[in-house]
Short mmCIF file of C-alpha atoms and ligand atoms in Angstrom, two decimals:
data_model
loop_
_atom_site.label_atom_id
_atom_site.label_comp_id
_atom_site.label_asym_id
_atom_site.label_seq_id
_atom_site.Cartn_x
_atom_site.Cartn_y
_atom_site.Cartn_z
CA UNK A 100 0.00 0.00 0.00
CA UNK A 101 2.63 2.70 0.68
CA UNK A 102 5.10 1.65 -1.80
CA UNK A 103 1.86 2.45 -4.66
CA UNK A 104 1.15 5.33 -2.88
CA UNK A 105 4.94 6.74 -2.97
CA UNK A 106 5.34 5.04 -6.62
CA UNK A 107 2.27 7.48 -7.74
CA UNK A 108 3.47 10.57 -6.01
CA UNK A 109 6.82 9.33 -7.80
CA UNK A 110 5.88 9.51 -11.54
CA UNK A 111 4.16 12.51 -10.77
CA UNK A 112 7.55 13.98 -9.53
CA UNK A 113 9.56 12.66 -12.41
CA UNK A 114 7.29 14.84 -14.69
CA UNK A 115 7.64 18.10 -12.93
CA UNK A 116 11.06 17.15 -13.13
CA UNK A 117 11.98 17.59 -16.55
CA UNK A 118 15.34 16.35 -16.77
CA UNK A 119 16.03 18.84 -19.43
CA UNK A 120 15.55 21.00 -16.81
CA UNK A 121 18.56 19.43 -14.47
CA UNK A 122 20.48 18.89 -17.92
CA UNK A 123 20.02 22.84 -18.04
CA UNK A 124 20.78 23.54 -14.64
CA UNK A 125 23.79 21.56 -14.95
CA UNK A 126 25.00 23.56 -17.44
CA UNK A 127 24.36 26.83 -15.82
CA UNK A 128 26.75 25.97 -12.38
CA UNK A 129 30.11 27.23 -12.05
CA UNK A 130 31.84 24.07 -11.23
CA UNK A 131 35.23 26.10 -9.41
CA UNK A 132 32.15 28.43 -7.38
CA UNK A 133 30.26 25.70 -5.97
CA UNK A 134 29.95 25.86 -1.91
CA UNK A 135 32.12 23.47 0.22
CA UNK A 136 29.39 23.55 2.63
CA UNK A 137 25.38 23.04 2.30
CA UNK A 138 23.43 22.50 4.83
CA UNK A 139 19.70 21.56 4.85
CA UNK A 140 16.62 21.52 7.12
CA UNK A 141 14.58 18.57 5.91
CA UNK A 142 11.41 20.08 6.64
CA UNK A 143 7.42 19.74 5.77
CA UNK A 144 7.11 16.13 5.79
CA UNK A 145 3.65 16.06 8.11
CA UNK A 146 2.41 18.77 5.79
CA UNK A 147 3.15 16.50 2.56
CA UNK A 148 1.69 13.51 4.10
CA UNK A 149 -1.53 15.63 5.86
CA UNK A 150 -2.12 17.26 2.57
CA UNK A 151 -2.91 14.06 0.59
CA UNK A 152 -4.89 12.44 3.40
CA UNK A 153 -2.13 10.06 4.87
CA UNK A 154 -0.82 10.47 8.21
CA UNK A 155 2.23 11.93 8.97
CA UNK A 156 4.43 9.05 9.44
CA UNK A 157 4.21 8.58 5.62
CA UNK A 158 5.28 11.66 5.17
CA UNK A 159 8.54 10.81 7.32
CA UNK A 160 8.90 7.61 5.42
CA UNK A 161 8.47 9.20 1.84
CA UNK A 162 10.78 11.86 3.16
CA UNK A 163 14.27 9.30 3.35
CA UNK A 164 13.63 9.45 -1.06
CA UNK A 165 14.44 12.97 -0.82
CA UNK A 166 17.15 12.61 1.23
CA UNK A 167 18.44 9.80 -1.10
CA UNK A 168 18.53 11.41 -4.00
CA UNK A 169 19.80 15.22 -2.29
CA UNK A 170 23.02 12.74 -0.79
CA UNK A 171 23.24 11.34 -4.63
CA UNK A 172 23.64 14.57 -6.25
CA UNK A 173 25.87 16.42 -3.29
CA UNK A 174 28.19 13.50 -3.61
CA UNK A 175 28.11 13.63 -7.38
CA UNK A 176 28.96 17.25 -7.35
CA UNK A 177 31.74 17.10 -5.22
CA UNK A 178 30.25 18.94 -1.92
CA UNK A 179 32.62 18.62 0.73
CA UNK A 180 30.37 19.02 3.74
CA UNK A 181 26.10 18.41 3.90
CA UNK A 182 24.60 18.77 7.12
CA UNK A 183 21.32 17.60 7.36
CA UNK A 184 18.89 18.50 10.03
CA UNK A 185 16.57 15.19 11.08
CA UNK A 186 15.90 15.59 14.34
CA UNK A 187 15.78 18.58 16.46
CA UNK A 188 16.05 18.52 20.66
CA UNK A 189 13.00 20.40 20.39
CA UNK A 190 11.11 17.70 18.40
CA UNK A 191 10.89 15.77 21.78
CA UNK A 192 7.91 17.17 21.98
CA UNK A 193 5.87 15.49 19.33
CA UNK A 194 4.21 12.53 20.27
CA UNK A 195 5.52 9.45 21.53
CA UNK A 196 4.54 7.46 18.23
CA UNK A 197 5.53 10.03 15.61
CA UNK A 198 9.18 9.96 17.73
CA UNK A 199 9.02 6.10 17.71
CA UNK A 200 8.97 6.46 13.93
CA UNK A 201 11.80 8.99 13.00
CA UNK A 202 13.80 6.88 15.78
CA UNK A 203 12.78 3.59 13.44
CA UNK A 204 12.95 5.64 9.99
CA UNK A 205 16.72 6.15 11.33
CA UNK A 206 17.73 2.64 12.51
CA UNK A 207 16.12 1.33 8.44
CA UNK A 208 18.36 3.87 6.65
CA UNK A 209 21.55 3.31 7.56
CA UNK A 210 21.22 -0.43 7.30
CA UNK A 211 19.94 0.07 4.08
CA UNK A 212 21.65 2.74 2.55
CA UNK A 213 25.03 2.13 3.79
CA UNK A 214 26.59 0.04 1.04
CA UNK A 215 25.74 2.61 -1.43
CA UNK A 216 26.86 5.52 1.22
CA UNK A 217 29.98 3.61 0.76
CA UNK A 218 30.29 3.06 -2.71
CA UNK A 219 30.04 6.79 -3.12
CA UNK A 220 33.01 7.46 -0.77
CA UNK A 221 30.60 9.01 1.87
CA UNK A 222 31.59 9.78 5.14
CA UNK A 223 28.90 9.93 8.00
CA UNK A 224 29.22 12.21 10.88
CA UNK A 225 26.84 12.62 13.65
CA UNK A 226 25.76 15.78 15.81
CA UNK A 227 23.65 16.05 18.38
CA UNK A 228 23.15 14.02 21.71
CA UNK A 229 23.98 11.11 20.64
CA UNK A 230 23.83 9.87 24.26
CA UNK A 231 20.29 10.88 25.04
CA UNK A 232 18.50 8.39 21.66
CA UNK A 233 17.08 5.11 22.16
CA UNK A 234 20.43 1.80 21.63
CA UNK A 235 19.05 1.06 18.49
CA UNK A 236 19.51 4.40 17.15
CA UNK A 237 22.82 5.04 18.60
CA UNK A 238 24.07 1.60 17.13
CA UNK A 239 22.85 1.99 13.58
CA UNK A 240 24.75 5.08 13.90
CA UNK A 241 28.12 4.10 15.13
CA UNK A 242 27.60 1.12 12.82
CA UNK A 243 27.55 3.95 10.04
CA UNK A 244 30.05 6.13 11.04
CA UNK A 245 32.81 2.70 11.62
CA UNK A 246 31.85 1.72 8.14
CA UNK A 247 32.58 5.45 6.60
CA UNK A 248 35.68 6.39 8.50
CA UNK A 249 37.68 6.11 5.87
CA UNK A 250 35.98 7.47 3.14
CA UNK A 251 37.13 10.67 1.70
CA UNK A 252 34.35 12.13 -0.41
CA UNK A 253 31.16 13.83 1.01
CA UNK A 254 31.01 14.60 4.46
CA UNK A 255 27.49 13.87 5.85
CA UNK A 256 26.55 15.45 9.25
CA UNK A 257 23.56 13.68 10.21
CA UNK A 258 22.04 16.38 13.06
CA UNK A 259 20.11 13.77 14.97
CA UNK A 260 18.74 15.18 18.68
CA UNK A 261 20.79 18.30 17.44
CA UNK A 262 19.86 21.77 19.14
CA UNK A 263 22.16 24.87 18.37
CA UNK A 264 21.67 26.18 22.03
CA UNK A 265 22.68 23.09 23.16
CA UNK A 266 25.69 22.14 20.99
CA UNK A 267 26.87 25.90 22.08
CA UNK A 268 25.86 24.81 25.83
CA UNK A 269 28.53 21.78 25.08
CA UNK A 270 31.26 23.81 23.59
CA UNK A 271 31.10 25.95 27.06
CA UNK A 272 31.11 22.95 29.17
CA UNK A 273 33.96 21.57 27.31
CA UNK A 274 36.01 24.91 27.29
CA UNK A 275 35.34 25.77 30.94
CA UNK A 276 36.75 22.05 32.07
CA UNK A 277 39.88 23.32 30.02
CA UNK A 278 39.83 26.65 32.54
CA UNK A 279 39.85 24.62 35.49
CA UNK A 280 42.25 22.13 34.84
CA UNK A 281 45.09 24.95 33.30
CA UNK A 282 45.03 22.99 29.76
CA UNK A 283 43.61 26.77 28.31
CA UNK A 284 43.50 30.38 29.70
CA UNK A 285 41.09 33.18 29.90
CA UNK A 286 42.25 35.37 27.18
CA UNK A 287 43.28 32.39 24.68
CA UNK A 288 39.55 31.93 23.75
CA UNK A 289 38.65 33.27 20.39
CA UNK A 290 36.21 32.44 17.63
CA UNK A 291 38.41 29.87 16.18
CA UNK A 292 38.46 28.11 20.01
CA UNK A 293 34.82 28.35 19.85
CA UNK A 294 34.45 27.04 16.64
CA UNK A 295 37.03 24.60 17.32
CA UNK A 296 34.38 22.76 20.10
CA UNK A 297 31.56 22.72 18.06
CA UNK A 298 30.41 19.29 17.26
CA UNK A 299 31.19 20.69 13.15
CA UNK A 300 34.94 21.16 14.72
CA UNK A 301 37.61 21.36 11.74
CA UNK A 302 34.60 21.90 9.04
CA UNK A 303 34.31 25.23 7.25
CA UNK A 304 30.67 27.11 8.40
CA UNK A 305 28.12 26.29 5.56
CA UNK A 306 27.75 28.95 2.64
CA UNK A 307 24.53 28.03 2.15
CA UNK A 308 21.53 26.72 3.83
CA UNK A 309 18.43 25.12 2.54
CA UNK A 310 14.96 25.63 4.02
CA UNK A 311 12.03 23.85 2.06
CA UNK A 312 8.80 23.69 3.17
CA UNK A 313 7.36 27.62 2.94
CA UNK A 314 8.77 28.05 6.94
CA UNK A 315 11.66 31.32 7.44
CA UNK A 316 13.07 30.64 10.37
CA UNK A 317 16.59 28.41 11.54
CA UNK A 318 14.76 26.83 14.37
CA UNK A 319 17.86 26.22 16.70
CA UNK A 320 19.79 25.02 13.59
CA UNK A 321 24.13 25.64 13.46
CA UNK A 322 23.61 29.02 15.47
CA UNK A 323 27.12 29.82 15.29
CA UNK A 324 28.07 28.24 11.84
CA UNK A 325 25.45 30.55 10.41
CA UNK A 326 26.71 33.55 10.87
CA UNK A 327 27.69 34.66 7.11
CA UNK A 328 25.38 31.88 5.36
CA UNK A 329 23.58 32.51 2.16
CA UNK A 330 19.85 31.23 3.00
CA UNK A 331 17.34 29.53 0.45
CA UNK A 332 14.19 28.82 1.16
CA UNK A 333 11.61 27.03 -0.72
CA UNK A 334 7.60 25.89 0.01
CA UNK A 335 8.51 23.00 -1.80
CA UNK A 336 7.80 19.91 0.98
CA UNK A 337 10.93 17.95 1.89
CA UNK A 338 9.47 14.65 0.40
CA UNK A 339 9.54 16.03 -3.44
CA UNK A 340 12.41 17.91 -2.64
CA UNK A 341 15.13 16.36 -5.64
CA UNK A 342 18.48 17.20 -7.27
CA UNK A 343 16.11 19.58 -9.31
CA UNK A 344 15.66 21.95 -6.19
CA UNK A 345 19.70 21.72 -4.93
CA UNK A 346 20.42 22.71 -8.92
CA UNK A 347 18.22 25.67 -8.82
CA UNK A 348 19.26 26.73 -4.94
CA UNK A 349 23.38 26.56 -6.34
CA UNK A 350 22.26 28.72 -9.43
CA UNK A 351 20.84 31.21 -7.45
CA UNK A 352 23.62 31.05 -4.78
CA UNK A 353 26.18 31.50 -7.57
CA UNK A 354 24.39 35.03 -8.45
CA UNK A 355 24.85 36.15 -4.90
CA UNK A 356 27.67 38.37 -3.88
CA UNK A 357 28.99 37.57 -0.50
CA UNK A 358 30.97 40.53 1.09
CA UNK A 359 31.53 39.34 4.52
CA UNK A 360 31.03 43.08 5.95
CA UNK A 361 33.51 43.90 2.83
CA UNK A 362 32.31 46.42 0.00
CA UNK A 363 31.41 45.46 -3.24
CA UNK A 364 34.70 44.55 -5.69
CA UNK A 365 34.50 48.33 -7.37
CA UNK A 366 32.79 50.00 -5.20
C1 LIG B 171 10.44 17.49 9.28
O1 LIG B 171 9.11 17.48 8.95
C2 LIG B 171 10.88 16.27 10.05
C3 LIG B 171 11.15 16.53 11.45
C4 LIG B 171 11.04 17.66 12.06
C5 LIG B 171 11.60 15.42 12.25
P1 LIG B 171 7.96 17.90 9.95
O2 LIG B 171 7.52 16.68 10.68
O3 LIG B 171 8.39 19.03 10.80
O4 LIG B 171 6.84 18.34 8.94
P2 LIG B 171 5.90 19.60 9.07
O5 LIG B 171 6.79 20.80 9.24
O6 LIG B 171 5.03 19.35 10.27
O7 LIG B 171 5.15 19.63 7.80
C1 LIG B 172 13.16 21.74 12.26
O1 LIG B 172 11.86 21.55 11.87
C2 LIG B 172 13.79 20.43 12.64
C3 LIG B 172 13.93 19.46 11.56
C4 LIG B 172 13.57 19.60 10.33
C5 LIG B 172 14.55 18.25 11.94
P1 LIG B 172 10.63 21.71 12.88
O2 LIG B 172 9.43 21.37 12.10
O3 LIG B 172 10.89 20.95 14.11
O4 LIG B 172 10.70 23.26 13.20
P2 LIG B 172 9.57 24.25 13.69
O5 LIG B 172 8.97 23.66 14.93
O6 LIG B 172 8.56 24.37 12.60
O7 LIG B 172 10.29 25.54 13.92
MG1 LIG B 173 8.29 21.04 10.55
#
C-alpha cells in the first residue's frame, strides 16, 4: 500500500522534473564556485503527508527518497560538507509514536543505505546528543560512522537530537573544564576556540543553507556556523524535494555576492 502510494506521487515527480531542466541547470553551475558547505533543514514532511490524506508518518517515510537522491547529487557534485537536520532537541515534543517512527525511519536507513553511502566514498558524521536516543539508534549510527571512516568524499553530518543552544551549551562545558584544569587560559579563547568545540569542529561554516517547506526561520539550527550563510528557502515539501531543487538553490547562490562586511569589488 505505501510503496503504490509513494510510486504514484513518484511519476508525478519525475514529470515536474523535466530532466532537461537538471540537464540545463547543470549547465548553468560554475563548477570552481560551488559551496564546500550546504546544509539543509529537511522540513514539511507532516504537511506533505496531511495534505494528501495520509498520516504523517508517511510523510517521514516518503521523506528518506528525498534525502536519497539530495546525498546522490551532493556527492556527485563534489560537496565537501552536507549537514542535514533530522531531528531537532526540540522535536521531543511530538508525540511518543511520531518519535518512535523517525527513531525507526533512522535505525532502516543506515542499514539500508550504507553500502551505497559507501560506494560513493561518503563519510557519516553525527551531531547532536547522541547519548540521550534510544540503543538502536545510537548503534545503527556508530555502525555507520565505523563503516565510513575512511571514506574521503562527502562529508554527511547527520544532526540527529541536534539543538544549536545546546551544541553551544557543550562547547562551554567543554572549554570551561579546560579553565579549570590549566590545559587553556582566559584570554586564549577566540572564535576559532569556539568554533574549534563545536560538534562541526575542523569543518568550514556552511555557505549556504536550505529551508524547504514555505517556513523562514533556523529553528535552533548551526547558530554559530550561520553567521555569514547565504539562505534559500523554498515551500517545496521535503518529500519532493530532488536534485532539481539543490540545482536551482546553487544557481541562485552563484548570483549572490557575499561581502563578509567587505564592499562590493568596485565599489
Ligand atoms: C520534518 O518534517 C521532520 C522533522 C522535524 C523530524 P515535519 O515533521 O516538521 O513536517 P511539518 O513541518 O510538520 O510539515
Ligand atoms: C526543524 O523543523 C527540525 C527538523 C527539520 C529536523 P521543525 O518542524 O521541528 O521546526 P519548527 O517547529 O517548525 O520551527
Ligand atoms: Mg516542521
Amino acid at each position: 500500500m505505501f510503496n503504490q502510494i509513494v510510486r504514484f506521487w513518484r511519476r508525478k515527480d519525475t514529470e515536474n522534473c523535466a530532466e532537461a531542466e537538471v540537464n540545463e541547470l547543470i549547465k548553468r553551475i560554475d563548477k570552481n564556485k560551488l559551496p564546500c558547505h550546504i546544509a539543509i533543514i529537511m522540513d514539511g514532511n507532516g504537511r506533505w503527508a496531511l495534505r494528501r490524506g495520509l498520516t504523517r508518518s508517511y510523510g517521514h517515510r516518503a521523506g528518506i527518497e528525498a534525502l536519497r537522491d539530495v546525498v546522490r547529487i551532493c556527492s556527485e557534485l563534489g560537496i565537501g560538507f552536507l549537514t542535514l537536520y533530522a531531528f531537532s532537541t526540540e522535536n521531543w515534543k511530538r508525540p511518543q509514536e511520531e518519535i518512535d517512527i523517525l527513531m525507526n525511519l533512522l535505525v532502516e536507513y543506515f542499514y539500508k543505505e550504507i553500502d551505497e553511502l559507501c560506494e560513493n566514498g561518503v563519510r557519516v558524521h553525527p551531531i547532536g546528543r547522541l547519548a540521550e536516543l534510544p540503543a538502536s539508534a545510537r548503534k545503527a549510527i556508530d555502525m555507520a560512522v565505523q563503516r565510513t571512516r575512511e571514506n574521503k568524499g562527502l562529508t554527511m553530518n547527520l544532526a540527529f537530537n541536534y539543538g544549536g543552544r545546546n551544541e553551544i551549551v557543550d562547547a562551554v562545558r567543554a572549554i570551561a573544564a579546560k579553565l579549570v584544569n590549566g590545559t587553556l587560559r582566559i584570554e586564549q579563547i577566540s572564535e576559532k576556540v569556539i568554533s574549534d568545540h563545536l560538534y562541526t569542529a575542523g569543518q568550514p561554516d556552511p555557505d549556504l543553507l536550505i529551508r524547504p517547506s514555505g517556513d523562514l526561520r533556523i529553528s535552533n539550527f548551526l547558530l554559530w556556523q550561520l553567521a555569514y550563510t547565504e539562505f534559500w528557502f523554498s515551500s517545496v515539501m521535503w518529500p519532493d524535494f530532488r536534485r532539481i531543487h539543490i540545482l536551482q538553490a546553487l544557481v541562485d547562490y552563484q548570483q549572490r555576492e557575499r561581502r563578509f562586511g567587505g564592499l562590493n569589488k568596485g565599489t
